Amino acid sequence: MSRGIEVRVERSNFTPRGEVTENRFNILLEFEVSVPSNSYVFIGGMTRGLGSWLSSLQSKIEQHARGLKPVDENTIMREFGGLFEMQRLRGVTEFLKYGQNYAIPGSSLKGAIRSRVEYKFKLFQVGAEYRSYSCYVAQNPWPSSPTSPHVKFWGEDVIYTRPTCFPPQVCAVCDLFGCPSLSSRVHFTDALMTAGQVQYVNELRREAALPGSKFKTSVHLMNSDFSDLGLLFLGMEHFTSSPILIGAFKYRFNEKLGRERLRNRYSTGLLRFELQSFKPLLGDFPSDVISCNTLINRAREKLLEKYGNYVDIQRGVLP
Ligand SMILES: [Zn+2]
């Protein structure tokens, strides 16, 4: 296995932003997001004391910038290494809260869904060359170990290099979710808790949303067609009824990795999406698509028409 393998990413011109072109539409979707009965979810809030940590970091950076201290590798390790280690140990213990509401940031939801879509775009070969219809927009620059949970969970080709796109030529995933210099056509609101509870979990020294907790999020798609909806639903696992993985500890108690469960019963980091309603806002939306089921089925059909040979719907599915 080698990181040295570079995948050729299939790209085409990006779909226009900010206008609705022929046979496309803007649409608003409402989702319920729930923590399954066999899982806890950990979404970190801001740690108390982060402010003072940031100011000492800033003052050290300023000292170096003004040339008051020599900069060599040892100095960096001694001064900055210690600070980062301190912060790591302190950790983030509280569940994110906006005012009185527990919340999952829209950016976290979008990130988790986008990565799922990237991994589901499998490799195919043309001659000796590996290709894919998706880049990795934020690939870790250091190779993961073959034994890392991430590689074990997703498969060894996740460490192959899939260079990030730059417009105007972009891959299927960047065209919808955006990339450097190209805005996203999909926007998530922060998901606010509507039912359930957050509790401190002693074993992990963090707050978690308990099984059965529910959140709501709205998603807006711009200048979309049904294959775009298909990509979104693919990442939300609408075609498999599987939960997605999110937040801290998502591999720690993962059944797929053969890990022991938390308290012998629970996974961590599972989240399930359910489409509750939708509203076409602008453009050409077919009048026969009225129910959520029809919308999901049509999206699946169009996704498979376009990318059927290039996606693996079952990849990353959880029990
Ligand atoms: Zn891309």
mmCIF file of C-alpha atoms and ligand atoms in Angstrom:
data_model
loop_
_atom_site.group_PDB
_atom_site.id
_atom_site.type_symbol
_atom_site.label_atom_id
_atom_site.label_comp_id
_atom_site.label_asym_id
_atom_site.label_seq_id
_atom_site.Cartn_x
_atom_site.Cartn_y
_atom_site.Cartn_z
ATOM 1 C CA MET A 1 0.000 0.000 0.000
ATOM 2 C CA SER A 2 1.394 3.362 -0.921
ATOM 3 C CA ARG A 3 0.411 6.944 -0.673
ATOM 4 C CA GLY A 4 2.482 7.462 -3.800
ATOM 5 C CA ILE A 5 -0.442 6.343 -5.950
ATOM 6 C CA GLU A 6 -2.059 9.398 -7.480
ATOM 7 C CA VAL A 7 -5.608 9.128 -8.726
ATOM 8 C CA ARG A 8 -6.687 11.037 -11.805
ATOM 9 C CA VAL A 9 -9.809 12.985 -10.881
ATOM 10 C CA GLU A 10 -12.491 13.308 -13.575
ATOM 11 C CA ARG A 11 -13.552 16.950 -13.851
ATOM 12 C CA SER A 12 -15.810 19.234 -15.843
ATOM 13 C CA ASN A 13 -16.852 22.895 -15.846
ATOM 14 C CA PHE A 14 -18.663 23.920 -12.697
ATOM 15 C CA THR A 15 -22.421 24.578 -12.549
ATOM 16 C CA PRO A 16 -23.247 28.313 -12.322
ATOM 17 C CA ARG A 17 -23.885 29.763 -8.861
ATOM 18 C CA GLY A 18 -26.322 32.559 -8.206
ATOM 19 C CA GLU A 19 -28.720 31.831 -11.072
ATOM 20 C CA VAL A 20 -31.116 29.038 -11.889
ATOM 21 C CA THR A 21 -30.342 27.528 -15.279
ATOM 22 C CA GLU A 22 -32.510 25.327 -17.498
ATOM 23 C CA ASN A 23 -33.995 22.177 -15.935
ATOM 24 C CA ARG A 24 -32.627 23.143 -12.542
ATOM 25 C CA PHE A 25 -34.184 24.456 -9.346
ATOM 26 C CA ASN A 26 -33.535 25.871 -5.891
ATOM 27 C CA ILE A 27 -34.988 23.769 -3.116
ATOM 28 C CA LEU A 28 -35.298 23.879 0.673
ATOM 29 C CA LEU A 29 -35.234 20.589 2.575
ATOM 30 C CA GLU A 30 -36.079 19.992 6.236
ATOM 31 C CA PHE A 31 -34.447 17.122 8.108
ATOM 32 C CA GLU A 32 -34.788 15.525 11.468
ATOM 33 C CA VAL A 33 -31.403 14.388 12.704
ATOM 34 C CA SER A 34 -31.480 11.827 15.487
ATOM 35 C CA VAL A 35 -29.085 9.897 17.681
ATOM 36 C CA PRO A 36 -29.987 6.197 17.300
ATOM 37 C CA SER A 37 -30.973 4.193 20.380
ATOM 38 C CA ASN A 38 -27.597 2.403 20.335
ATOM 39 C CA SER A 39 -25.348 5.478 20.246
ATOM 40 C CA TYR A 40 -24.038 8.583 21.983
ATOM 41 C CA VAL A 41 -22.891 11.643 20.044
ATOM 42 C CA PHE A 42 -20.066 13.963 21.102
ATOM 43 C CA ILE A 43 -19.952 17.429 19.529
ATOM 44 C CA GLY A 44 -17.380 19.620 21.224
ATOM 45 C CA GLY A 45 -18.182 23.073 22.452
ATOM 46 C CA MET A 46 -15.663 25.758 23.308
ATOM 47 C CA THR A 47 -13.503 24.793 26.253
ATOM 48 C CA ARG A 48 -13.486 27.071 29.240
ATOM 49 C CA GLY A 49 -10.129 28.801 29.431
ATOM 50 C CA LEU A 50 -9.458 28.684 25.709
ATOM 51 C CA GLY A 51 -9.227 32.499 25.698
ATOM 52 C CA SER A 52 -6.195 32.598 28.021
ATOM 53 C CA TRP A 53 -4.533 29.772 26.086
ATOM 54 C CA LEU A 54 -4.937 31.719 22.853
ATOM 55 C CA SER A 55 -3.473 34.893 24.339
ATOM 56 C CA SER A 56 -0.352 33.131 25.625
ATOM 57 C CA LEU A 57 0.046 31.495 22.209
ATOM 58 C CA GLN A 58 -0.312 34.892 20.558
ATOM 59 C CA SER A 59 2.237 36.576 22.818
ATOM 60 C CA LYS A 60 4.788 33.832 22.102
ATOM 61 C CA ILE A 61 4.217 34.208 18.360
ATOM 62 C CA GLU A 62 4.666 37.976 18.674
ATOM 63 C CA GLN A 63 7.927 37.589 20.594
ATOM 64 C CA HIS A 64 9.286 35.393 17.837
ATOM 65 C CA ALA A 65 7.967 37.669 15.107
ATOM 66 C CA ARG A 66 9.789 40.638 16.686
ATOM 67 C CA GLY A 67 12.950 38.584 16.760
ATOM 68 C CA LEU A 68 13.181 38.642 20.542
ATOM 69 C CA LYS A 69 13.843 34.949 20.663
ATOM 70 C CA PRO A 70 15.891 32.755 18.351
ATOM 71 C CA VAL A 71 13.768 30.368 16.335
ATOM 72 C CA ASP A 72 15.074 26.877 15.904
ATOM 73 C CA GLU A 73 13.427 23.500 16.041
ATOM 74 C CA ASN A 74 14.116 22.998 19.733
ATOM 75 C CA THR A 75 12.645 26.355 20.664
ATOM 76 C CA ILE A 76 9.512 25.623 18.676
ATOM 77 C CA MET A 77 9.084 22.231 20.289
ATOM 78 C CA ARG A 78 9.729 23.599 23.771
ATOM 79 C CA GLU A 79 7.529 26.653 23.561
ATOM 80 C CA PHE A 80 4.726 25.664 21.244
ATOM 81 C CA GLY A 81 4.734 21.897 21.728
ATOM 82 C CA GLY A 82 4.040 22.389 25.419
ATOM 83 C CA LEU A 83 1.182 24.764 24.762
ATOM 84 C CA PHE A 84 -0.497 22.467 22.277
ATOM 85 C CA GLU A 85 -0.069 19.467 24.554
ATOM 86 C CA MET A 86 -1.626 21.399 27.412
ATOM 87 C CA GLN A 87 -4.615 22.218 25.263
ATOM 88 C CA ARG A 88 -4.951 18.633 24.066
ATOM 89 C CA LEU A 89 -4.994 17.337 27.625
ATOM 90 C CA ARG A 90 -7.481 19.927 28.714
ATOM 91 C CA GLY A 91 -9.697 18.772 25.879
ATOM 92 C CA VAL A 92 -13.136 19.864 24.980
ATOM 93 C CA THR A 93 -15.570 18.524 27.475
ATOM 94 C CA GLU A 94 -18.875 20.284 26.944
ATOM 95 C CA PHE A 95 -21.444 19.673 24.227
ATOM 96 C CA LEU A 96 -21.783 22.662 21.906
ATOM 97 C CA LYS A 97 -24.455 25.100 22.997
ATOM 98 C CA TYR A 98 -25.802 28.216 21.268
ATOM 99 C CA GLY A 99 -27.502 30.231 23.985
ATOM 100 C CA GLN A 100 -29.819 27.740 25.645
ATOM 101 C CA ASN A 101 -29.834 25.300 22.710
ATOM 102 C CA TYR A 102 -27.597 22.304 22.246
ATOM 103 C CA ALA A 103 -26.474 22.296 18.645
ATOM 104 C CA ILE A 104 -24.528 20.557 15.915
ATOM 105 C CA PRO A 105 -22.906 23.108 13.586
ATOM 106 C CA GLY A 106 -24.145 23.055 10.002
ATOM 107 C CA SER A 107 -20.497 23.033 8.886
ATOM 108 C CA SER A 108 -19.886 19.766 10.795
ATOM 109 C CA LEU A 109 -22.921 18.128 9.224
ATOM 110 C CA LYS A 110 -21.873 19.261 5.782
ATOM 111 C CA GLY A 111 -18.286 18.088 6.342
ATOM 112 C CA ALA A 112 -19.322 14.630 7.534
ATOM 113 C CA ILE A 113 -21.711 14.195 4.609
ATOM 114 C CA ARG A 114 -19.269 15.480 2.050
ATOM 115 C CA SER A 115 -16.517 13.070 3.188
ATOM 116 C CA ARG A 116 -18.964 10.184 2.939
ATOM 117 C CA VAL A 117 -19.709 11.146 -0.673
ATOM 118 C CA GLU A 118 -15.993 11.453 -1.472
ATOM 119 C CA TYR A 119 -15.279 7.952 -0.121
ATOM 120 C CA LYS A 120 -18.255 6.446 -1.903
ATOM 121 C CA PHE A 121 -16.860 7.603 -5.237
ATOM 122 C CA LYS A 122 -14.816 4.496 -5.785
ATOM 123 C CA LEU A 123 -11.733 4.095 -7.921
ATOM 124 C CA PHE A 124 -11.913 2.649 -11.394
ATOM 125 C CA GLN A 125 -9.067 1.769 -13.693
ATOM 126 C CA VAL A 126 -8.319 2.867 -17.232
ATOM 127 C CA GLY A 127 -5.261 0.927 -18.303
ATOM 128 C CA ALA A 128 -2.854 1.176 -15.391
ATOM 129 C CA GLU A 129 -4.313 4.461 -14.191
ATOM 130 C CA TYR A 130 -6.674 4.882 -11.230
ATOM 131 C CA ARG A 131 -9.466 7.375 -11.688
ATOM 132 C CA SER A 132 -12.372 8.724 -9.641
ATOM 133 C CA TYR A 133 -15.165 11.253 -10.049
ATOM 134 C CA SER A 134 -14.233 12.800 -6.694
ATOM 135 C CA CYS A 135 -11.179 14.533 -5.318
ATOM 136 C CA TYR A 136 -10.445 14.761 -1.594
ATOM 137 C CA VAL A 137 -10.922 18.406 -0.773
ATOM 138 C CA ALA A 138 -9.061 18.234 2.546
ATOM 139 C CA GLN A 139 -6.728 15.283 2.406
ATOM 140 C CA ASN A 140 -4.427 14.938 5.371
ATOM 141 C CA PRO A 141 -0.922 15.725 4.063
ATOM 142 C CA TRP A 142 0.599 12.945 6.202
ATOM 143 C CA PRO A 143 -0.075 9.377 5.229
ATOM 144 C CA SER A 144 -2.333 7.500 7.636
ATOM 145 C CA SER A 145 -1.014 4.276 9.005
ATOM 146 C CA PRO A 146 -2.591 1.196 7.403
ATOM 147 C CA THR A 147 -3.720 0.210 10.883
ATOM 148 C CA SER A 148 -5.400 3.549 11.649
ATOM 149 C CA PRO A 149 -9.132 3.237 12.314
ATOM 150 C CA HIS A 150 -9.873 5.621 9.452
ATOM 151 C CA VAL A 151 -8.106 3.379 6.908
ATOM 152 C CA LYS A 152 -9.521 0.217 8.456
ATOM 153 C CA PHE A 153 -13.021 1.626 8.295
ATOM 154 C CA TRP A 154 -12.970 3.068 4.775
ATOM 155 C CA GLY A 155 -10.461 0.857 3.010
ATOM 156 C CA GLU A 156 -6.836 1.252 2.087
ATOM 157 C CA ASP A 157 -7.296 3.394 -1.021
ATOM 158 C CA VAL A 158 -8.386 6.387 1.118
ATOM 159 C CA ILE A 159 -4.707 7.262 1.418
ATOM 160 C CA TYR A 160 -4.163 7.464 -2.333
ATOM 161 C CA THR A 161 -3.701 11.039 -3.442
ATOM 162 C CA ARG A 162 -6.740 12.636 -5.022
ATOM 163 C CA PRO A 163 -5.711 16.253 -5.669
ATOM 164 C CA THR A 164 -8.162 19.000 -4.745
ATOM 165 C CA CYS A 165 -9.960 20.772 -7.597
ATOM 166 C CA PHE A 166 -9.609 24.371 -8.649
ATOM 167 C CA PRO A 167 -12.298 25.983 -10.805
ATOM 168 C CA PRO A 168 -13.340 26.095 -13.555
ATOM 169 C CA GLN A 169 -12.685 22.334 -13.868
ATOM 170 C CA VAL A 170 -14.065 20.551 -10.810
ATOM 171 C CA CYS A 171 -15.154 17.082 -9.752
ATOM 172 C CA ALA A 172 -18.751 16.036 -9.047
ATOM 173 C CA VAL A 173 -18.402 16.631 -5.306
ATOM 174 C CA CYS A 174 -16.722 20.048 -5.519
ATOM 175 C CA ASP A 175 -19.352 21.125 -8.046
ATOM 176 C CA LEU A 176 -22.014 20.689 -5.355
ATOM 177 C CA PHE A 177 -20.154 21.211 -2.072
ATOM 178 C CA GLY A 178 -17.645 23.818 -3.255
ATOM 179 C CA CYS A 179 -13.849 23.968 -3.036
ATOM 180 C CA PRO A 180 -11.143 26.636 -2.745
ATOM 181 C CA SER A 181 -12.310 29.590 -4.913
ATOM 182 C CA LEU A 182 -15.722 28.077 -5.605
ATOM 183 C CA SER A 183 -18.732 28.644 -3.340
ATOM 184 C CA SER A 184 -20.932 25.776 -2.263
ATOM 185 C CA ARG A 185 -24.354 25.155 -3.811
ATOM 186 C CA VAL A 186 -25.540 23.465 -0.624
ATOM 187 C CA HIS A 187 -26.004 25.185 2.727
ATOM 188 C CA PHE A 188 -26.824 23.625 6.084
ATOM 189 C CA THR A 189 -28.260 25.513 9.033
ATOM 190 C CA ASP A 190 -26.961 24.580 12.470
ATOM 191 C CA ALA A 191 -29.010 21.686 13.836
ATOM 192 C CA LEU A 192 -30.697 22.653 17.104
ATOM 193 C CA MET A 193 -31.829 20.077 19.626
ATOM 194 C CA THR A 194 -35.611 19.626 19.723
ATOM 195 C CA ALA A 195 -35.829 16.640 22.085
ATOM 196 C CA GLY A 196 -33.541 14.519 24.196
ATOM 197 C CA GLN A 197 -30.785 15.210 26.640
ATOM 198 C CA VAL A 198 -27.100 15.942 27.069
ATOM 199 C CA GLN A 199 -25.229 14.197 29.875
ATOM 200 C CA TYR A 200 -21.662 13.898 31.113
ATOM 201 C CA VAL A 201 -20.221 10.495 30.219
ATOM 202 C CA ASN A 202 -17.734 9.582 32.956
ATOM 203 C CA GLU A 203 -15.738 7.040 30.962
ATOM 204 C CA LEU A 204 -14.906 9.588 28.260
ATOM 205 C CA ARG A 205 -14.957 12.710 30.431
ATOM 206 C CA ARG A 206 -17.170 14.550 27.999
ATOM 207 C CA GLU A 207 -20.756 15.565 27.506
ATOM 208 C CA ALA A 208 -22.755 13.592 24.939
ATOM 209 C CA ALA A 209 -26.174 13.766 23.331
ATOM 210 C CA LEU A 210 -27.950 10.699 24.634
ATOM 211 C CA PRO A 211 -29.615 8.009 22.526
ATOM 212 C CA GLY A 212 -32.930 9.227 21.159
ATOM 213 C CA SER A 213 -31.904 12.902 21.072
ATOM 214 C CA LYS A 214 -33.324 14.791 18.107
ATOM 215 C CA PHE A 215 -32.188 17.851 16.182
ATOM 216 C CA LYS A 216 -33.547 19.788 13.201
ATOM 217 C CA THR A 217 -31.663 21.240 10.271
ATOM 218 C CA SER A 218 -32.653 22.950 7.015
ATOM 219 C CA VAL A 219 -30.661 22.488 3.850
ATOM 220 C CA HIS A 220 -30.791 24.785 0.844
ATOM 221 C CA LEU A 221 -29.661 23.620 -2.587
ATOM 222 C CA MET A 222 -28.966 26.134 -5.296
ATOM 223 C CA ASN A 223 -29.284 25.575 -9.061
ATOM 224 C CA SER A 224 -29.702 21.881 -8.402
ATOM 225 C CA ASP A 225 -30.865 18.910 -10.415
ATOM 226 C CA PHE A 226 -31.886 15.453 -9.223
ATOM 227 C CA SER A 227 -28.383 14.037 -9.453
ATOM 228 C CA ASP A 228 -27.226 16.792 -7.055
ATOM 229 C CA LEU A 229 -29.995 15.743 -4.664
ATOM 230 C CA GLY A 230 -28.792 12.194 -5.216
ATOM 231 C CA LEU A 231 -25.277 13.147 -4.053
ATOM 232 C CA LEU A 232 -26.660 14.849 -0.953
ATOM 233 C CA PHE A 233 -28.886 11.884 -0.082
ATOM 234 C CA LEU A 234 -26.005 9.501 -0.782
ATOM 235 C CA GLY A 235 -23.952 11.258 1.891
ATOM 236 C CA MET A 236 -26.895 11.279 4.283
ATOM 237 C CA GLU A 237 -27.326 7.524 3.761
ATOM 238 C CA HIS A 238 -30.897 7.886 2.548
ATOM 239 C CA PHE A 239 -30.357 4.977 0.169
ATOM 240 C CA THR A 240 -29.242 2.554 2.860
ATOM 241 C CA SER A 241 -31.016 3.732 6.049
ATOM 242 C CA SER A 242 -27.618 3.628 7.748
ATOM 243 C CA PRO A 243 -26.544 6.306 10.212
ATOM 244 C CA ILE A 244 -23.564 8.534 9.378
ATOM 245 C CA LEU A 245 -20.534 9.036 11.646
ATOM 246 C CA ILE A 246 -19.794 12.385 13.270
ATOM 247 C CA GLY A 247 -17.923 14.066 16.102
ATOM 248 C CA ALA A 248 -15.384 12.711 18.570
ATOM 249 C CA PHE A 249 -14.809 8.993 19.264
ATOM 250 C CA LYS A 250 -16.507 7.967 16.046
ATOM 251 C CA TYR A 251 -14.221 4.958 15.623
ATOM 252 C CA ARG A 252 -13.576 4.191 19.290
ATOM 253 C CA PHE A 253 -16.547 1.884 19.905
ATOM 254 C CA ASN A 254 -17.267 1.101 16.275
ATOM 255 C CA GLU A 255 -18.860 -2.272 15.650
ATOM 256 C CA LYS A 256 -17.524 -2.453 12.113
ATOM 257 C CA LEU A 257 -13.984 -2.284 13.473
ATOM 258 C CA GLY A 258 -14.750 -5.058 15.937
ATOM 259 C CA ARG A 259 -14.445 -2.687 18.880
ATOM 260 C CA GLU A 260 -16.004 -3.279 22.263
ATOM 261 C CA ARG A 261 -19.068 -1.182 22.927
ATOM 262 C CA LEU A 262 -19.307 1.609 25.428
ATOM 263 C CA ARG A 263 -21.038 0.130 28.478
ATOM 264 C CA ASN A 264 -21.301 -3.051 26.398
ATOM 265 C CA ARG A 265 -24.170 -1.571 24.405
ATOM 266 C CA TYR A 266 -23.401 1.708 22.732
ATOM 267 C CA SER A 267 -21.566 2.959 19.677
ATOM 268 C CA THR A 268 -20.435 6.562 19.560
ATOM 269 C CA GLY A 269 -20.890 9.171 16.850
ATOM 270 C CA LEU A 270 -23.869 7.733 14.975
ATOM 271 C CA LEU A 271 -26.423 10.142 13.546
ATOM 272 C CA ARG A 272 -29.429 9.378 11.386
ATOM 273 C CA PHE A 273 -30.977 11.747 8.822
ATOM 274 C CA GLU A 274 -34.629 11.712 7.892
ATOM 275 C CA LEU A 275 -36.146 13.968 5.244
ATOM 276 C CA GLN A 276 -39.344 15.457 6.645
ATOM 277 C CA SER A 277 -40.445 17.944 4.008
ATOM 278 C CA PHE A 278 -39.221 19.943 1.047
ATOM 279 C CA LYS A 279 -40.161 23.067 -0.815
ATOM 280 C CA PRO A 280 -39.065 23.934 -4.367
ATOM 281 C CA LEU A 281 -38.307 27.656 -4.420
ATOM 282 C CA LEU A 282 -37.324 28.616 -7.957
ATOM 283 C CA GLY A 283 -36.809 27.073 -11.372
ATOM 284 C CA ASP A 284 -38.069 23.977 -13.189
ATOM 285 C CA PHE A 285 -39.255 21.487 -10.593
ATOM 286 C CA PRO A 286 -41.378 18.544 -11.838
ATOM 287 C CA SER A 287 -44.998 18.758 -10.664
ATOM 288 C CA ASP A 288 -45.307 14.994 -10.130
ATOM 289 C CA VAL A 289 -42.739 14.986 -7.316
ATOM 290 C CA ILE A 290 -44.821 15.663 -4.234
ATOM 291 C CA SER A 291 -43.814 13.193 -1.524
ATOM 292 C CA CYS A 292 -40.432 12.785 0.166
ATOM 293 C CA ASN A 293 -40.275 9.170 -1.020
ATOM 294 C CA THR A 294 -40.763 10.146 -4.647
ATOM 295 C CA LEU A 295 -38.105 12.838 -4.285
ATOM 296 C CA ILE A 296 -35.605 10.376 -2.799
ATOM 297 C CA ASN A 297 -36.352 7.698 -5.410
ATOM 298 C CA ARG A 298 -36.055 10.151 -8.290
ATOM 299 C CA ALA A 299 -32.762 11.438 -6.874
ATOM 300 C CA ARG A 300 -31.436 7.880 -6.569
ATOM 301 C CA GLU A 301 -32.457 7.081 -10.144
ATOM 302 C CA LYS A 302 -30.740 10.186 -11.550
ATOM 303 C CA LEU A 303 -27.628 9.666 -9.433
ATOM 304 C CA LEU A 304 -27.273 6.103 -10.700
ATOM 305 C CA GLU A 305 -27.933 7.186 -14.281
ATOM 306 C CA LYS A 306 -25.013 9.592 -14.067
ATOM 307 C CA TYR A 307 -22.580 7.895 -11.671
ATOM 308 C CA GLY A 308 -23.905 4.337 -11.247
ATOM 309 C CA ASN A 309 -20.624 2.725 -12.284
ATOM 310 C CA TYR A 310 -18.548 5.066 -10.157
ATOM 311 C CA VAL A 311 -20.172 5.074 -6.721
ATOM 312 C CA ASP A 312 -20.395 2.353 -4.134
ATOM 313 C CA ILE A 313 -23.588 3.068 -2.203
ATOM 314 C CA GLN A 314 -22.806 0.410 0.397
ATOM 315 C CA ARG A 315 -19.371 1.726 1.302
ATOM 316 C CA GLY A 316 -19.160 2.955 4.915
ATOM 317 C CA VAL A 317 -22.593 1.619 5.815
ATOM 318 C CA LEU A 318 -23.103 0.847 9.481
ATOM 319 C CA PRO A 319 -25.314 -1.818 11.013
HETATM 320 ZN ZN ZN B 1 -13.083 18.097 -6.353
#
